Amino acid sequence: MSVTVRAAAKINLHLGVGPVHDDGYHPLATVYQAIGLYDDVTVIEAPEWSVHTMADAHIDVASVPVGATNLALRAGAALAAHHRVDRMARVEIQKGIPVAGGLAGGSADAAATLVALDRLWDLHTSDEDLLAIAATLGSDVPFALLGGTALGTGRGEQVVPVPDATAPWWVVVPHEIGLATPAVYHHFDVLAERGSIVAADPVSPEALLAALAAGDHAALAAALHNDLTPAAYGLRPDLAEREGVLREVGGDVVLLSGSGPTQLLLRPDADSARAAARALTDLGISHLLAPGPVAGCHVVSYA
Ligand code: C5P
């Protein structure tokens, strides 16, 4: 028997980052949105754990760990431990989410593995327990379960859905060379220490939440914000250069996705997203199109 679960990429419409805590994590006030780029995770009963990653042509899976450190396998082991079951599985990941891009692809795989194994093993784990297990795996994993649009606090793991009447399209511009999330947060600390940026305690982004609730695209565009931008651009000056090119193509709304390096152009509808995409194609810039918000983890097939 096998179960396949689909999980979406996430972006942060707002990423407010506070001063680092002693545990190395930063307090966040963030608004997540799930967008239409997907990984499909299939789990199959097996005598031992294994993970196998396949990818669409535009994705480089070389940096995805194949052993026990793979987040999907850690998710499987955590679920088995929670229920005290001695079962294992083969985990097959079909990646459509770029790797190390600030799109939380690894977190999506972990969340999908939890949901898939819960079904495969008929465990009936409560939503509350799934979210709690997800939080032990990574700050973004609870949101990957949830999908839609949600406010994230704590280190990002405390998630509450928020009303979202917008229906944006995103032109997603990944980069060939990824960025490691810890390195970007570390550089944020360096910049704060130097006084180049101010790491203030993060507060809930009221203007953004109001724009989402009202379905006000212009207000959404004005409210997009990412505190990690100076840190990511500090490590990767090519991103600032690329932002300039993207602004020429897509107007003034360019957003860094999470800790980067993926950059996003906000468009009000599919037609204008396609027009921006054509302009990027003419410039030889690779990109993907994705609507938001979309659903969280859901079963797409049983076999
Ligand atoms: O939670 P997760 O394991 O996904 O986080 C990966 C890394 O990102 C952490 O080790 C930390 O360096 C950084 N991080 C952070 N503050 C957060 C979330 C993540 O510093 N709120």
Coordinates of C-alpha atoms and ligand atoms in Angstrom, one line a residue:
M1 CA 0.0 0.0 0.0
S2 CA 1.2 3.6 -0.6
V3 CA -0.2 7.1 0.1
T4 CA 0.8 10.3 -1.7
V5 CA 0.4 13.7 -0.1
R6 CA 0.9 17.0 -1.8
A7 CA 2.5 20.0 0.1
A8 CA 2.9 23.5 -1.1
A9 CA 5.8 26.0 -1.0
K10 CA 5.5 29.0 1.4
I11 CA 6.5 32.6 1.1
N12 CA 6.4 35.3 3.8
L13 CA 4.3 38.3 3.0
H14 CA 5.7 39.9 6.1
L15 CA 8.8 38.7 8.0
G16 CA 9.5 40.7 11.1
V17 CA 12.6 39.5 12.9
G18 CA 13.6 40.4 16.5
P19 CA 16.9 40.2 18.4
V20 CA 18.4 36.7 18.6
H21 CA 17.6 34.7 21.8
D22 CA 20.0 32.6 23.8
D23 CA 18.8 29.4 22.0
G24 CA 20.0 30.9 18.7
Y25 CA 16.5 31.5 17.4
H26 CA 14.9 34.8 16.5
P27 CA 11.4 35.9 17.6
L28 CA 9.3 36.4 14.6
A29 CA 6.1 38.1 13.6
T30 CA 5.4 36.7 10.1
V31 CA 2.6 36.2 7.7
Y32 CA 3.0 33.0 5.7
Q33 CA 1.2 32.3 2.4
A34 CA 1.2 28.9 0.7
I35 CA 1.7 29.2 -3.1
G36 CA 1.1 26.9 -6.0
L37 CA 4.4 25.1 -6.2
Y38 CA 4.3 21.6 -4.9
D39 CA 6.3 18.6 -3.7
D40 CA 4.5 15.2 -3.8
V41 CA 5.5 12.8 -1.1
T42 CA 4.7 9.1 -1.4
V43 CA 5.2 6.7 1.5
I44 CA 5.4 2.9 1.1
E45 CA 5.6 0.3 3.9
A46 CA 9.2 -1.0 4.0
P47 CA 11.5 -2.9 6.4
E48 CA 13.8 0.1 6.8
W49 CA 13.8 3.9 6.3
S50 CA 14.9 5.3 3.0
V51 CA 14.3 8.5 1.0
H52 CA 14.5 8.9 -2.7
T53 CA 14.2 12.3 -4.3
M54 CA 13.2 13.0 -7.9
A55 CA 12.8 16.4 -9.4
D56 CA 11.4 18.5 -12.2
A57 CA 14.1 19.6 -14.6
H58 CA 14.6 23.1 -13.1
I59 CA 15.5 21.8 -9.7
D60 CA 18.9 20.7 -8.4
V61 CA 18.4 17.9 -5.8
A62 CA 22.1 17.4 -5.2
S63 CA 22.0 19.2 -1.8
V64 CA 19.0 17.2 -0.4
P65 CA 20.3 14.9 2.3
V66 CA 19.6 11.2 1.6
G67 CA 20.2 9.8 5.1
A68 CA 18.7 10.1 8.5
T69 CA 19.2 13.9 8.6
N70 CA 16.7 14.3 5.8
L71 CA 13.8 16.2 7.4
A72 CA 11.2 13.8 5.9
L73 CA 12.8 10.8 7.5
R74 CA 13.1 12.7 10.8
A75 CA 9.4 13.4 10.5
G76 CA 8.6 9.7 10.0
A77 CA 10.8 8.7 13.0
A78 CA 9.1 11.4 15.2
L79 CA 5.6 10.2 14.2
A80 CA 6.5 6.5 14.9
A81 CA 8.1 7.5 18.3
H82 CA 5.0 9.5 19.2
H83 CA 2.7 6.5 18.7
R84 CA 5.4 4.0 19.9
V85 CA 5.0 2.0 16.7
D86 CA 8.0 0.1 15.3
R87 CA 7.3 0.6 11.6
M88 CA 9.3 2.1 8.8
A89 CA 8.8 3.3 5.2
R90 CA 10.3 4.2 1.9
V91 CA 9.7 7.9 1.3
E92 CA 9.7 9.1 -2.3
I93 CA 9.7 12.9 -2.9
Q94 CA 8.8 14.4 -6.3
K95 CA 10.1 17.9 -6.0
G96 CA 8.5 20.9 -7.7
I97 CA 9.7 23.3 -5.0
P98 CA 13.2 24.7 -5.6
V99 CA 15.8 23.5 -3.0
A100 CA 17.4 25.9 -0.5
G101 CA 15.4 28.8 -2.0
G102 CA 13.6 30.3 1.0
L103 CA 10.4 28.4 0.0
A104 CA 10.5 25.9 2.8
G105 CA 10.6 22.8 0.5
G106 CA 12.2 20.7 3.1
S107 CA 9.5 21.7 5.6
A108 CA 6.8 20.9 3.1
D109 CA 8.3 17.4 2.7
A110 CA 8.4 16.8 6.4
A111 CA 4.8 17.9 6.8
A112 CA 3.6 15.8 3.9
T113 CA 5.4 12.8 5.4
L114 CA 3.6 13.2 8.7
V115 CA 0.2 13.3 7.0
A116 CA 1.0 10.4 4.6
L117 CA 2.3 8.1 7.3
D118 CA -0.6 8.9 9.5
R119 CA -2.9 7.6 6.8
L120 CA -0.6 4.7 5.7
W121 CA -0.4 3.4 9.3
D122 CA -4.0 4.4 10.2
L123 CA -2.9 6.4 13.3
H124 CA -5.6 9.1 13.4
T125 CA -3.2 11.6 15.0
S126 CA -5.1 14.7 16.2
D127 CA -4.4 18.0 14.4
E128 CA -3.1 19.3 17.7
D129 CA -0.5 16.5 18.0
L130 CA 0.5 16.7 14.3
L131 CA 1.2 20.5 14.8
A132 CA 3.1 19.8 17.9
I133 CA 5.3 17.1 16.2
A134 CA 5.7 19.4 13.2
A135 CA 7.0 22.2 15.5
T136 CA 9.8 19.9 16.8
L137 CA 11.0 19.4 13.2
G138 CA 11.4 23.0 12.2
S139 CA 9.9 26.4 12.6
D140 CA 8.1 26.3 9.2
V141 CA 6.7 22.8 9.4
P142 CA 3.4 23.6 11.3
F143 CA 2.5 26.1 8.6
A144 CA 3.2 23.6 5.8
L145 CA 0.5 21.4 7.4
L146 CA -1.9 24.3 7.5
G147 CA -1.5 26.1 4.2
G148 CA -3.6 29.1 3.2
T149 CA -2.5 32.3 4.8
A150 CA -1.5 32.4 8.5
L151 CA 0.2 34.6 11.1
G152 CA 3.3 33.0 12.6
T153 CA 4.7 33.9 16.0
G154 CA 7.3 32.5 18.4
R155 CA 10.1 31.3 16.2
G156 CA 7.5 30.9 13.4
E157 CA 6.0 27.6 14.7
Q158 CA 2.9 29.1 16.3
V159 CA 0.4 29.5 13.5
V160 CA -3.1 31.0 13.3
P161 CA -5.0 31.2 10.0
V162 CA -5.9 34.7 9.0
P163 CA -8.7 35.9 6.6
D164 CA -7.3 36.4 3.1
A165 CA -9.6 37.7 0.3
T166 CA -6.7 38.4 -2.1
A167 CA -5.9 36.1 -5.0
P168 CA -2.4 37.2 -6.1
W169 CA -0.2 35.6 -8.7
W170 CA 3.5 35.3 -7.9
V171 CA 6.3 35.3 -10.5
V172 CA 8.9 33.2 -8.6
V173 CA 12.5 33.8 -9.5
P174 CA 14.7 31.1 -8.0
H175 CA 18.5 31.2 -8.2
E176 CA 21.0 28.5 -9.2
I177 CA 23.0 29.0 -6.0
G178 CA 21.0 28.5 -2.7
L179 CA 21.3 30.3 0.6
A180 CA 21.5 28.5 3.9
T181 CA 18.9 29.9 6.4
P182 CA 21.2 29.8 9.4
A183 CA 23.8 31.8 7.5
V184 CA 21.3 34.5 6.7
Y185 CA 20.0 34.8 10.3
H186 CA 23.6 34.9 11.5
H187 CA 24.4 37.8 9.1
F188 CA 21.3 39.5 10.4
D189 CA 22.9 39.3 13.9
V190 CA 26.2 40.7 12.5
L191 CA 24.4 43.6 10.9
A192 CA 22.5 44.3 14.1
E193 CA 25.6 44.2 16.2
R194 CA 27.3 46.7 13.8
G195 CA 24.3 49.0 14.1
S196 CA 23.7 48.7 10.3
I197 CA 20.1 47.5 11.0
V198 CA 17.8 47.6 14.1
A199 CA 16.5 44.3 15.4
A200 CA 13.4 45.4 17.2
D201 CA 10.9 43.1 18.9
P202 CA 8.6 42.1 16.0
V203 CA 5.0 43.3 16.0
S204 CA 1.9 42.0 14.2
P205 CA 1.7 43.7 10.7
E206 CA -1.8 45.3 11.0
A207 CA -1.7 47.1 7.7
L208 CA -1.0 43.8 5.9
L209 CA -3.6 41.8 7.8
A210 CA -6.2 44.5 6.9
A211 CA -5.2 44.5 3.2
L212 CA -5.6 40.7 3.2
A213 CA -9.0 40.7 4.9
A214 CA -10.3 43.4 2.5
G215 CA -8.9 41.8 -0.6
D216 CA -7.1 45.0 -1.4
H217 CA -4.3 44.3 -3.9
A218 CA -2.8 47.7 -3.9
A219 CA -2.6 47.8 -0.1
L220 CA -1.1 44.2 -0.1
A221 CA 1.6 45.4 -2.5
A222 CA 2.4 48.4 -0.2
A223 CA 2.5 46.2 2.9
L224 CA 4.9 43.4 1.8
H225 CA 8.1 43.4 3.9
N226 CA 11.0 41.2 4.8
D227 CA 13.5 42.1 7.6
L228 CA 16.0 39.5 6.3
T229 CA 16.5 41.4 3.0
P230 CA 19.6 43.4 4.1
A231 CA 21.2 40.2 5.5
A232 CA 20.5 38.1 2.4
Y233 CA 21.6 40.9 0.0
G234 CA 24.7 41.5 2.2
L235 CA 25.8 37.9 1.7
R236 CA 24.7 37.9 -1.9
P237 CA 25.2 41.3 -3.7
D238 CA 24.0 39.7 -6.9
L239 CA 20.5 39.6 -5.4
A240 CA 20.3 43.4 -5.1
E241 CA 21.4 43.6 -8.8
R242 CA 18.8 41.1 -9.7
E243 CA 16.2 43.1 -7.8
G244 CA 16.9 46.1 -10.0
V245 CA 16.3 44.0 -13.2
L246 CA 13.1 42.6 -11.7
R247 CA 11.8 46.0 -10.8
E248 CA 12.2 47.1 -14.4
V249 CA 10.1 44.1 -15.5
G250 CA 7.5 43.9 -12.8
G251 CA 7.0 47.3 -11.4
D252 CA 8.1 48.2 -7.9
V253 CA 7.0 45.1 -6.0
V254 CA 9.8 42.7 -5.5
L255 CA 9.9 40.6 -2.4
L256 CA 12.6 38.3 -1.0
S257 CA 11.1 34.9 -0.1
G258 CA 12.0 34.0 3.5
S259 CA 15.7 33.9 3.9
G260 CA 16.2 33.9 0.1
P261 CA 17.6 33.7 -2.5
T262 CA 14.3 33.3 -4.3
Q263 CA 12.7 36.6 -5.3
L264 CA 9.1 37.2 -6.0
L265 CA 7.1 39.6 -8.2
L266 CA 3.5 40.3 -7.1
R267 CA 1.0 40.4 -9.9
P268 CA -2.8 41.1 -9.5
D269 CA -3.9 38.3 -11.9
A270 CA -2.7 35.4 -14.1
D271 CA -2.6 37.5 -17.3
S272 CA -0.3 40.1 -15.9
A273 CA 1.8 37.3 -14.3
R274 CA 2.2 35.8 -17.8
A275 CA 3.2 39.1 -19.2
A276 CA 5.9 39.5 -16.6
A277 CA 7.0 35.9 -17.3
R278 CA 7.4 36.6 -21.0
A279 CA 9.6 39.6 -20.2
L280 CA 11.7 37.5 -18.0
T281 CA 12.0 34.8 -20.7
D282 CA 13.2 37.5 -23.1
L283 CA 15.9 38.4 -20.6
G284 CA 16.9 34.7 -20.1
I285 CA 15.8 34.7 -16.4
S286 CA 14.3 31.4 -15.2
H287 CA 11.1 31.7 -13.3
L288 CA 7.9 29.9 -12.2
L289 CA 4.3 31.1 -11.8
A290 CA 2.3 30.3 -8.8
P291 CA -1.1 31.5 -7.4
G292 CA -1.6 32.1 -3.7
P293 CA -3.0 31.2 -1.3
V294 CA -3.4 27.5 -1.8
A295 CA -4.2 24.5 0.5
G296 CA -1.9 22.9 3.0
C297 CA -0.9 19.2 3.0
H298 CA -3.6 17.0 1.4
V299 CA -3.8 13.4 0.2
V300 CA -3.8 13.1 -3.6
S301 CA -3.7 9.3 -4.0
Y302 CA -3.9 5.9 -2.3
A303 CA -2.7 2.8 -4.1
Ligands
C5P1 O1 13.5 25.9 12.8 P1 14.5 25.5 11.8 O2 15.3 24.3 12.1 O3 13.8 25.4 10.4 O4 15.5 26.8 11.6 C1 16.7 26.6 10.9 C2 17.6 27.7 11.3 O5 17.1 29.0 11.0 C3 17.9 27.7 12.8 O6 18.9 26.9 13.2 C4 18.3 29.2 13.0 O7 19.6 29.4 12.6 C5 17.4 29.9 12.0 N1 16.2 30.4 12.6 C6 16.2 31.5 13.5 N2 15.1 32.0 14.0 C7 13.9 31.5 13.7 C8 13.8 30.4 12.8 C9 15.0 29.9 12.2 O8 17.3 32.0 13.8 N3 12.8 32.0 14.2

